[in-house]
Coordinates of C-alpha atoms in Angstrom, one line a residue:
X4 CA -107.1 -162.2 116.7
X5 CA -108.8 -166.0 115.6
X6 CA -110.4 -166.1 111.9
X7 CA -113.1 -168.6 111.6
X8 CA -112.8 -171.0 109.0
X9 CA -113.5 -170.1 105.5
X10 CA -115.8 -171.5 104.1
X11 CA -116.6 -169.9 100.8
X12 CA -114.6 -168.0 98.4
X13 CA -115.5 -164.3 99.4
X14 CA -114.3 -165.2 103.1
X15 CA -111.2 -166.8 102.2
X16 CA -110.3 -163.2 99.9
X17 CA -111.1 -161.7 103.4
X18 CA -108.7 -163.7 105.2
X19 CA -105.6 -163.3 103.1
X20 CA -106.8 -159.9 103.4
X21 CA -106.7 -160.0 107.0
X22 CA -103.3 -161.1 107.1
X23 CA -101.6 -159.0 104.8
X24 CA -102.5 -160.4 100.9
X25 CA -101.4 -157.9 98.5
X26 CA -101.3 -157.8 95.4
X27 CA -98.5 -155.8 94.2
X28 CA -97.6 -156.4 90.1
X29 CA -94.9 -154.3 88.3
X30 CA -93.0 -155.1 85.4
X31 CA -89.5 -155.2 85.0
X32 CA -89.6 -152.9 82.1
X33 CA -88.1 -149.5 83.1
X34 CA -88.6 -146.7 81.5
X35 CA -86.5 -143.1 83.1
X36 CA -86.4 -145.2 86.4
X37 CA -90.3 -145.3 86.4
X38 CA -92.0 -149.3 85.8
X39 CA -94.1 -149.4 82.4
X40 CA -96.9 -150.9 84.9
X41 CA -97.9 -151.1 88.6
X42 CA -100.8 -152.4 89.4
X43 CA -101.1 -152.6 93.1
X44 CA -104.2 -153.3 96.1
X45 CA -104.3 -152.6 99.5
X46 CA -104.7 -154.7 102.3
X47 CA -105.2 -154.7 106.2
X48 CA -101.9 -154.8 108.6
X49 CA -102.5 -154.7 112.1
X50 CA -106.1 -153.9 111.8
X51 CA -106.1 -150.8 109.6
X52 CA -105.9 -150.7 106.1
X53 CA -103.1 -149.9 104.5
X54 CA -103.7 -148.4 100.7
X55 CA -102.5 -149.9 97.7
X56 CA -99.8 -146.9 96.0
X57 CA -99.0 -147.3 92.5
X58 CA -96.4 -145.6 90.3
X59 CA -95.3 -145.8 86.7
X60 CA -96.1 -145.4 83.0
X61 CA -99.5 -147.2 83.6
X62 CA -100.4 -146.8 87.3
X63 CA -103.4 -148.4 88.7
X64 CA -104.2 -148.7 92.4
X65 CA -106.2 -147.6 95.4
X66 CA -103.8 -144.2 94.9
X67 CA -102.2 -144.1 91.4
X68 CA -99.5 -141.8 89.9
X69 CA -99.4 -142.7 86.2
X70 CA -97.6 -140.9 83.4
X71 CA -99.8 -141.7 80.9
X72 CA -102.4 -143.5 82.3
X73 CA -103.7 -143.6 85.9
X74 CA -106.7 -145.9 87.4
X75 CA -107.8 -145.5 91.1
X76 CA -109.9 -144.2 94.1
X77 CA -107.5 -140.8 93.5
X78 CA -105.8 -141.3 90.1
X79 CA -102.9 -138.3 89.1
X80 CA -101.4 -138.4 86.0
X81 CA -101.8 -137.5 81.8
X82 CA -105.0 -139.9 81.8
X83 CA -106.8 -139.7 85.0
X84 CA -109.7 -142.0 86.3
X85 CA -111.2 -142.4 89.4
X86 CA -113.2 -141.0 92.6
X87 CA -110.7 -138.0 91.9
X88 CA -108.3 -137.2 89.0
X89 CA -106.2 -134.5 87.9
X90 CA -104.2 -134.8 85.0
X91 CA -104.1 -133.4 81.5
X92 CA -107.7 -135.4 80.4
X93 CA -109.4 -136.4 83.7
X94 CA -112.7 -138.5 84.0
X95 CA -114.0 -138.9 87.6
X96 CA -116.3 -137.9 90.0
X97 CA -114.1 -134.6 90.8
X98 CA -112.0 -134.0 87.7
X99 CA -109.4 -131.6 87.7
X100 CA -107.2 -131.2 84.9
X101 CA -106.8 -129.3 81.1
X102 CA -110.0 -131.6 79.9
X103 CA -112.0 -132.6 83.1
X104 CA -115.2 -134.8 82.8
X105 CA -117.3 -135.7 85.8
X106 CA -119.5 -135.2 88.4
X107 CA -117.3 -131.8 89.2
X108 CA -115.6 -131.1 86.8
X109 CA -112.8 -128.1 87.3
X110 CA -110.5 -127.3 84.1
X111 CA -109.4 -125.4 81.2
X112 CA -112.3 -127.2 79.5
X113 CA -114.8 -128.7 81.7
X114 CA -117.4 -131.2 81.4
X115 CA -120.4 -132.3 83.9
X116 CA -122.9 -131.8 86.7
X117 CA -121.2 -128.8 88.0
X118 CA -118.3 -127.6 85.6
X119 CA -116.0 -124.7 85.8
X120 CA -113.6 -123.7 83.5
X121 CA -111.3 -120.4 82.2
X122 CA -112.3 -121.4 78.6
X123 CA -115.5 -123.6 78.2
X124 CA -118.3 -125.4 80.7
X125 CA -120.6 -127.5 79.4
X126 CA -122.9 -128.7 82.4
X127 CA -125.8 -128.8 85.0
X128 CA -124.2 -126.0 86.4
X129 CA -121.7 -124.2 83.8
X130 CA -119.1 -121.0 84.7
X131 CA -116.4 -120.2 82.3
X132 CA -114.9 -117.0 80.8
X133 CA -115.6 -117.5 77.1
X134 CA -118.4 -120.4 76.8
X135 CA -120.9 -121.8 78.9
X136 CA -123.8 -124.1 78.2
X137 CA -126.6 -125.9 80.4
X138 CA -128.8 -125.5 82.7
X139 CA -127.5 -122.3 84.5
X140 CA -124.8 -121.3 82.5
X141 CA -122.7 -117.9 83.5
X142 CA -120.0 -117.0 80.7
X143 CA -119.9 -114.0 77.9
X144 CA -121.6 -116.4 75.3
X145 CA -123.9 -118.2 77.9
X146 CA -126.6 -120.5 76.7
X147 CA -126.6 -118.6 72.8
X148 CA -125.6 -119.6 69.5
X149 CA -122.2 -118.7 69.8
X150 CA -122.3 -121.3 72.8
X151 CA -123.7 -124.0 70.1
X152 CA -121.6 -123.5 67.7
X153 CA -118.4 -123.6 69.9
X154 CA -119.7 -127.3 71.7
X155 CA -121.1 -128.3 68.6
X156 CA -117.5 -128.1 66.8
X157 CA -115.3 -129.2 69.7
X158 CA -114.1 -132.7 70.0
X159 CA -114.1 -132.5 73.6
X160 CA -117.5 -131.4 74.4
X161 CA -119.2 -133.6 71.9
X162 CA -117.7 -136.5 72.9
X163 CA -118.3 -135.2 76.6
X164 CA -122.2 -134.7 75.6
X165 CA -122.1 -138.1 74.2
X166 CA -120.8 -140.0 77.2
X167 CA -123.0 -138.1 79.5
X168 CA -126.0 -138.9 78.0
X169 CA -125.2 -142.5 77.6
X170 CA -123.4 -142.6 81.4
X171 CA -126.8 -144.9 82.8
X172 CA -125.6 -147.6 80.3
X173 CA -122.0 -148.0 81.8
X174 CA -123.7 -149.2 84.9
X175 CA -124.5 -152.0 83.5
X176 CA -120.7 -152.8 83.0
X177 CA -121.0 -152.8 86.9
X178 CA -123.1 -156.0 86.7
X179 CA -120.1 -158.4 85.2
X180 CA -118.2 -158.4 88.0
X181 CA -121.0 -159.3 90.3
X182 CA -121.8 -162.2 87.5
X183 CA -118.3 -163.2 87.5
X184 CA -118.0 -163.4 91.1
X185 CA -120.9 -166.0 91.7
X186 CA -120.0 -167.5 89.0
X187 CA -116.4 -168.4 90.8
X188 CA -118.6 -169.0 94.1
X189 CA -120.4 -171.6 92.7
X190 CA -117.4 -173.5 90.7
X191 CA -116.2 -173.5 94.2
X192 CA -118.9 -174.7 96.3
X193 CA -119.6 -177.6 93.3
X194 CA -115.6 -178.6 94.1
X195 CA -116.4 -179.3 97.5

């Protein structure tokens, strides 16, 4: 396969990506055989694309396995975030875990659009044993003041409640990297 010249910054990213560019960070720090951090990409080999796996304390790639903390597209581990996560607290657009938060959110305590739990659900759609609060909410205490004062005086929830309703703002955060990036495109085209 021929790769045209690049000629700007984004297509020369796509060409080390094409043959092979990964980044692949760990430190040498070990800790019970397991790196304090990985951070890892993926990249294309022989036309497919290969994912970036990370492992360690601090795990962050396209699939990461983290003890404590875990960053990716699926992220397992005690702090789980991305696309999906299980771990003990999870945020992510399917969370599974002891305190999920996200789109679907599955847990002991659960938190978001469609949240099911064994203890509590706070959500769009919320099904739990003992507590359950939103919009259809099936539980014992379902939508009364038992319900309040439970998500009222847990940590979790309010937190939850708090991040949810604020979740259009951290879109915004999605906007630096674009910035960022044209601002590097144009630094390079003004080398030339």
């Amino acid at each position: 396969m021929v790769l045209p010249i690049p000629d700007t910054h984004c297509q020369v990213l796509q060409a080390q990506a094409y043959k092979g560019y990964r980044m692949n960070y760990k430190t040498k720090f070990m800790l019970l055989g397991i790196p304090l951090v990985h951070i890892t990409t993926g990249s294309l080999e022989n036309g497919r694309y290969k994912r970036g796996i990370a492992k360690g304390w601090i795990a962050i790639g396209d699939i990461s396995f983290g003890v404590i903390l875990s960053v990716g597209g699926a992220a397992f581990g005690g702090i789980a975030v991305g696309g999906l996560a299980a771990g003990l607290v999870s945020f992510a657009g399917l969370a599974v875990g002891y305190f999920a938060l996200g789109g679907g959110a599955v847990g002991m305590v659960a938190a978001g659009g469609g949240a099911v739990a064994w203890q509590a659900a706070f959500g769009g759609l919320a099904v739990a044993n003992e507590y359950a609060q939103g919009g259809l909410a099936i539980a014992k205490h379902a939508n009364d003041q038992i319900a309040e004062h439970y998500f009222v005086n847990n940590l979790f929830f309010s937190s939850a409640q708090a991040i949810l309703e604020h979740s259009r703002w951290f879109l915004l955060l999605l906007i630096l990297p674009i910035i960022q990036s044209l601002i590097n495109r144009k630094k390079h085209r003004d080398s030339k």
